[in-house]
């Protein structure tokens, strides 16, 4: 396992690139087990907000399906490199977003309409399924959250919408579009809490790999850099605010 750390250069996906990735995921080049875009976004967010992130080649293989034969058929090496780049950049963008703009984090949810109902419902079911798949991929590393006092409460919307193992009583809580929408609306707050819960462990992993954190080693921390405390805020608005640095 490795600490999460976004690659430095490549920008987040444009709308056109996101559509291109979505089209590939839905194409005949992939198997029926491939993650669709909303599920993929949830899966990658679980890896980015959890205790540690597996190597790209590990998580990318899971995107295509649980088995090796689920790997896609690329038309060319160039296409493979392009899709790999899109996946990597989307993962990096999620990591960066959680690091810099945690409070305004926005998942990629599906929006559904139903016959005879004019309301367009937010539905995070597939997104939550992807998130739970990310947890299942490295479940032993998440045990500390499962055992935490408020762990079940934090995970509740993700579990109810995304777990395949809920009870009949729990299924009654997600039967209607309105129920699923209400739970979906609480997911960003859950991700926020989960990200902050694992912040110390991610920092410890980064220190093991890269040495001591800048603040401890005497190096100056950029005022606009993510605060080393893991709050998700910029240093100047968090721990740096007490230091009177310009």
XYZ file of C-alpha atoms in Angstrom:
246
model
C 0.000 0.000 0.000
C 1.208 3.541 -0.660
C 0.326 6.961 0.701
C -1.967 8.960 -1.500
C -0.089 11.628 -3.406
C -1.368 13.170 -6.648
C 0.948 13.340 -9.643
C 2.158 16.901 -10.045
C 1.328 18.095 -13.523
C -1.701 16.802 -15.390
C -4.959 18.768 -15.028
C -8.379 17.432 -14.088
C -10.492 15.994 -16.898
C -12.410 18.399 -19.067
C -16.087 17.784 -19.735
C -15.189 16.361 -23.147
C -12.593 14.027 -21.649
C -15.052 12.872 -19.002
C -17.534 12.077 -21.783
C -14.824 10.171 -23.660
C -14.038 8.076 -20.585
C -17.740 7.453 -20.026
C -18.159 6.348 -23.658
C -15.257 3.905 -23.391
C -16.586 2.387 -20.173
C -19.929 1.767 -21.902
C -18.390 0.456 -25.135
C -18.070 -3.120 -26.376
C -14.358 -2.936 -25.534
C -15.199 -3.562 -21.868
C -16.924 -6.445 -20.113
C -20.293 -6.406 -18.356
C -18.379 -6.173 -15.056
C -16.773 -2.784 -15.777
C -17.524 0.150 -13.496
C -19.662 2.895 -14.994
C -18.624 6.512 -14.450
C -20.598 7.168 -11.248
C -19.499 3.852 -9.744
C -15.904 4.552 -10.788
C -16.031 7.966 -9.108
C -17.239 6.383 -5.863
C -14.603 3.646 -6.048
C -11.751 6.111 -6.542
C -13.080 8.388 -3.806
C -13.000 5.470 -1.354
C -9.352 4.859 -2.188
C -8.509 8.568 -1.966
C -10.349 9.176 1.316
C -9.319 5.968 3.058
C -6.257 4.912 5.058
C -3.988 4.336 2.034
C -4.150 4.025 -1.733
C -3.065 0.908 -3.660
C -0.746 1.241 -6.630
C -2.417 2.409 -9.877
C -1.949 -0.929 -11.623
C -3.818 -2.615 -8.740
C -6.854 -0.325 -8.563
C -7.037 0.134 -12.331
C -7.353 -3.604 -12.872
C -10.347 -3.641 -10.513
C -12.086 -0.932 -12.563
C -12.506 -3.404 -15.429
C -13.949 -6.174 -13.272
C -13.064 -8.702 -10.548
C -11.362 -11.156 -12.919
C -8.323 -10.904 -15.180
C -10.435 -11.799 -18.219
C -12.517 -8.642 -17.629
C -9.636 -6.520 -18.940
C -10.709 -4.336 -21.886
C -9.765 -4.806 -25.503
C -7.987 -1.695 -26.745
C -7.845 -0.866 -30.445
C -4.246 0.274 -30.113
C -1.482 1.052 -27.671
C -2.310 4.722 -28.117
C -5.895 4.122 -27.004
C -4.715 2.151 -23.965
C -2.361 4.971 -22.981
C -5.111 7.551 -23.468
C -7.649 5.713 -21.290
C -4.995 5.006 -18.660
C -4.149 8.699 -18.611
C -7.820 9.657 -18.182
C -8.260 7.247 -15.265
C -5.048 8.386 -13.586
C -5.892 12.060 -13.935
C -9.386 11.534 -12.581
C -7.947 9.756 -9.556
C -5.430 12.559 -9.039
C -8.170 15.170 -9.358
C -10.197 13.446 -6.626
C -7.163 13.348 -4.332
C -6.458 17.021 -5.009
C -10.080 17.980 -4.488
C -10.221 16.200 -1.141
C -6.940 17.808 -0.104
C -7.847 21.338 -1.133
C -11.640 21.671 -1.256
C -12.960 19.000 1.099
C -15.899 21.071 2.319
C -17.201 21.559 -1.242
C -16.609 17.982 -2.435
C -19.177 16.920 -5.076
C -19.600 13.251 -6.073
C -20.710 12.275 -9.584
C -24.255 11.109 -8.868
C -26.856 9.826 -11.301
C -30.037 11.860 -11.770
C -33.257 9.937 -12.446
C -36.806 10.810 -13.442
C -39.834 8.556 -13.070
C -43.065 8.352 -15.013
C -45.779 10.507 -13.499
C -43.302 12.405 -11.294
C -41.841 15.725 -12.423
C -39.092 15.717 -9.797
C -35.554 14.790 -10.895
C -34.090 12.637 -8.141
C -30.460 12.498 -7.116
C -29.473 8.838 -6.829
C -26.119 7.923 -5.306
C -26.782 4.170 -5.278
C -24.193 3.209 -7.898
C -21.721 5.755 -6.548
C -22.088 4.235 -3.090
C -21.704 0.765 -4.591
C -18.386 1.903 -6.049
C -17.327 3.345 -2.691
C -18.150 0.112 -0.895
C -16.177 -1.794 -3.565
C -13.195 0.416 -2.739
C -13.547 -0.427 0.942
C -13.922 -4.148 0.188
C -10.772 -4.068 -1.938
C -8.682 -3.253 1.151
C -11.092 -4.055 3.968
C -8.513 -4.992 6.588
C -7.068 -1.486 6.434
C -10.498 -0.003 7.264
C -11.087 -2.008 10.454
C -10.224 0.914 12.717
C -13.160 2.899 11.304
C -15.521 -0.077 11.633
C -14.572 -0.308 15.302
C -14.789 3.440 15.969
C -17.612 4.769 18.130
C -19.230 6.710 15.285
C -18.050 4.443 12.464
C -21.441 2.899 11.710
C -23.131 6.305 11.658
C -20.559 7.774 9.259
C -20.773 4.783 6.920
C -24.572 4.476 7.092
C -25.597 6.136 3.770
C -22.781 4.407 1.889
C -23.664 1.053 3.417
C -27.426 1.330 2.854
C -27.100 2.488 -0.754
C -24.038 0.504 -1.772
C -23.786 -2.747 0.163
C -25.115 -5.985 -1.383
C -25.649 -7.462 2.070
C -28.312 -5.264 3.652
C -31.263 -6.846 5.461
C -34.914 -6.723 4.441
C -35.532 -4.122 7.109
C -32.707 -2.015 5.683
C -33.995 -2.464 2.131
C -37.206 -0.757 3.242
C -35.124 2.362 3.899
C -34.098 2.714 0.235
C -37.224 1.584 -1.604
C -38.350 4.955 -2.941
C -36.494 7.560 -5.035
C -37.096 10.107 -2.269
C -35.469 7.845 0.327
C -32.441 7.254 -1.907
C -32.141 10.961 -2.631
C -32.236 11.856 1.062
C -29.454 9.371 1.813
C -27.462 10.488 -1.231
C -27.515 14.064 0.015
C -25.717 12.973 3.206
C -22.862 11.201 1.382
C -20.581 14.272 1.014
C -20.689 14.789 4.801
C -19.814 11.115 5.323
C -16.859 11.328 2.926
C -15.729 14.488 4.729
C -15.767 12.689 8.084
C -14.078 9.579 6.693
C -11.327 11.619 5.049
C -10.596 13.449 8.308
C -10.695 10.194 10.295
C -7.919 8.679 8.182
C -5.834 11.873 7.863
C -3.326 10.939 10.617
C -2.737 7.506 9.084
C -2.208 8.987 5.616
C 0.268 11.511 7.047
C 2.145 8.741 8.845
C 2.352 6.745 5.605
C 3.663 9.787 3.742
C 6.291 10.372 6.409
C 7.439 6.750 6.214
C 7.872 7.077 2.459
C 9.153 10.648 2.138
C 10.688 11.328 5.532
C 9.392 13.704 8.178
C 6.662 16.176 7.349
C 7.957 19.659 6.362
C 6.814 21.287 9.601
C 8.786 18.802 11.706
C 11.913 18.937 9.559
C 12.186 22.731 9.710
C 11.301 23.306 6.064
C 8.973 26.210 5.261
C 5.420 25.236 4.333
C 3.765 27.158 1.519
C 0.853 29.248 2.786
C -1.359 27.824 0.009
C -0.335 24.195 0.528
C -2.667 21.680 2.236
C -2.206 21.870 5.994
C -0.047 18.956 7.314
C -2.609 18.394 10.090
C -4.958 16.787 7.550
C -7.868 19.186 8.061
C -8.292 19.614 4.306
C -7.835 23.389 4.593
C -4.945 25.460 3.275
C -2.058 25.922 5.721
C -2.624 29.694 5.970
C -6.232 29.114 7.081
C -5.395 26.353 9.540
C -2.244 25.773 11.612
C -0.396 28.574 9.809
C -2.982 31.106 10.970
C -1.508 31.000 14.469
C 2.026 31.626 13.271
C 1.454 35.094 11.837
C 3.279 34.235 8.612
C 2.819 36.454 5.572
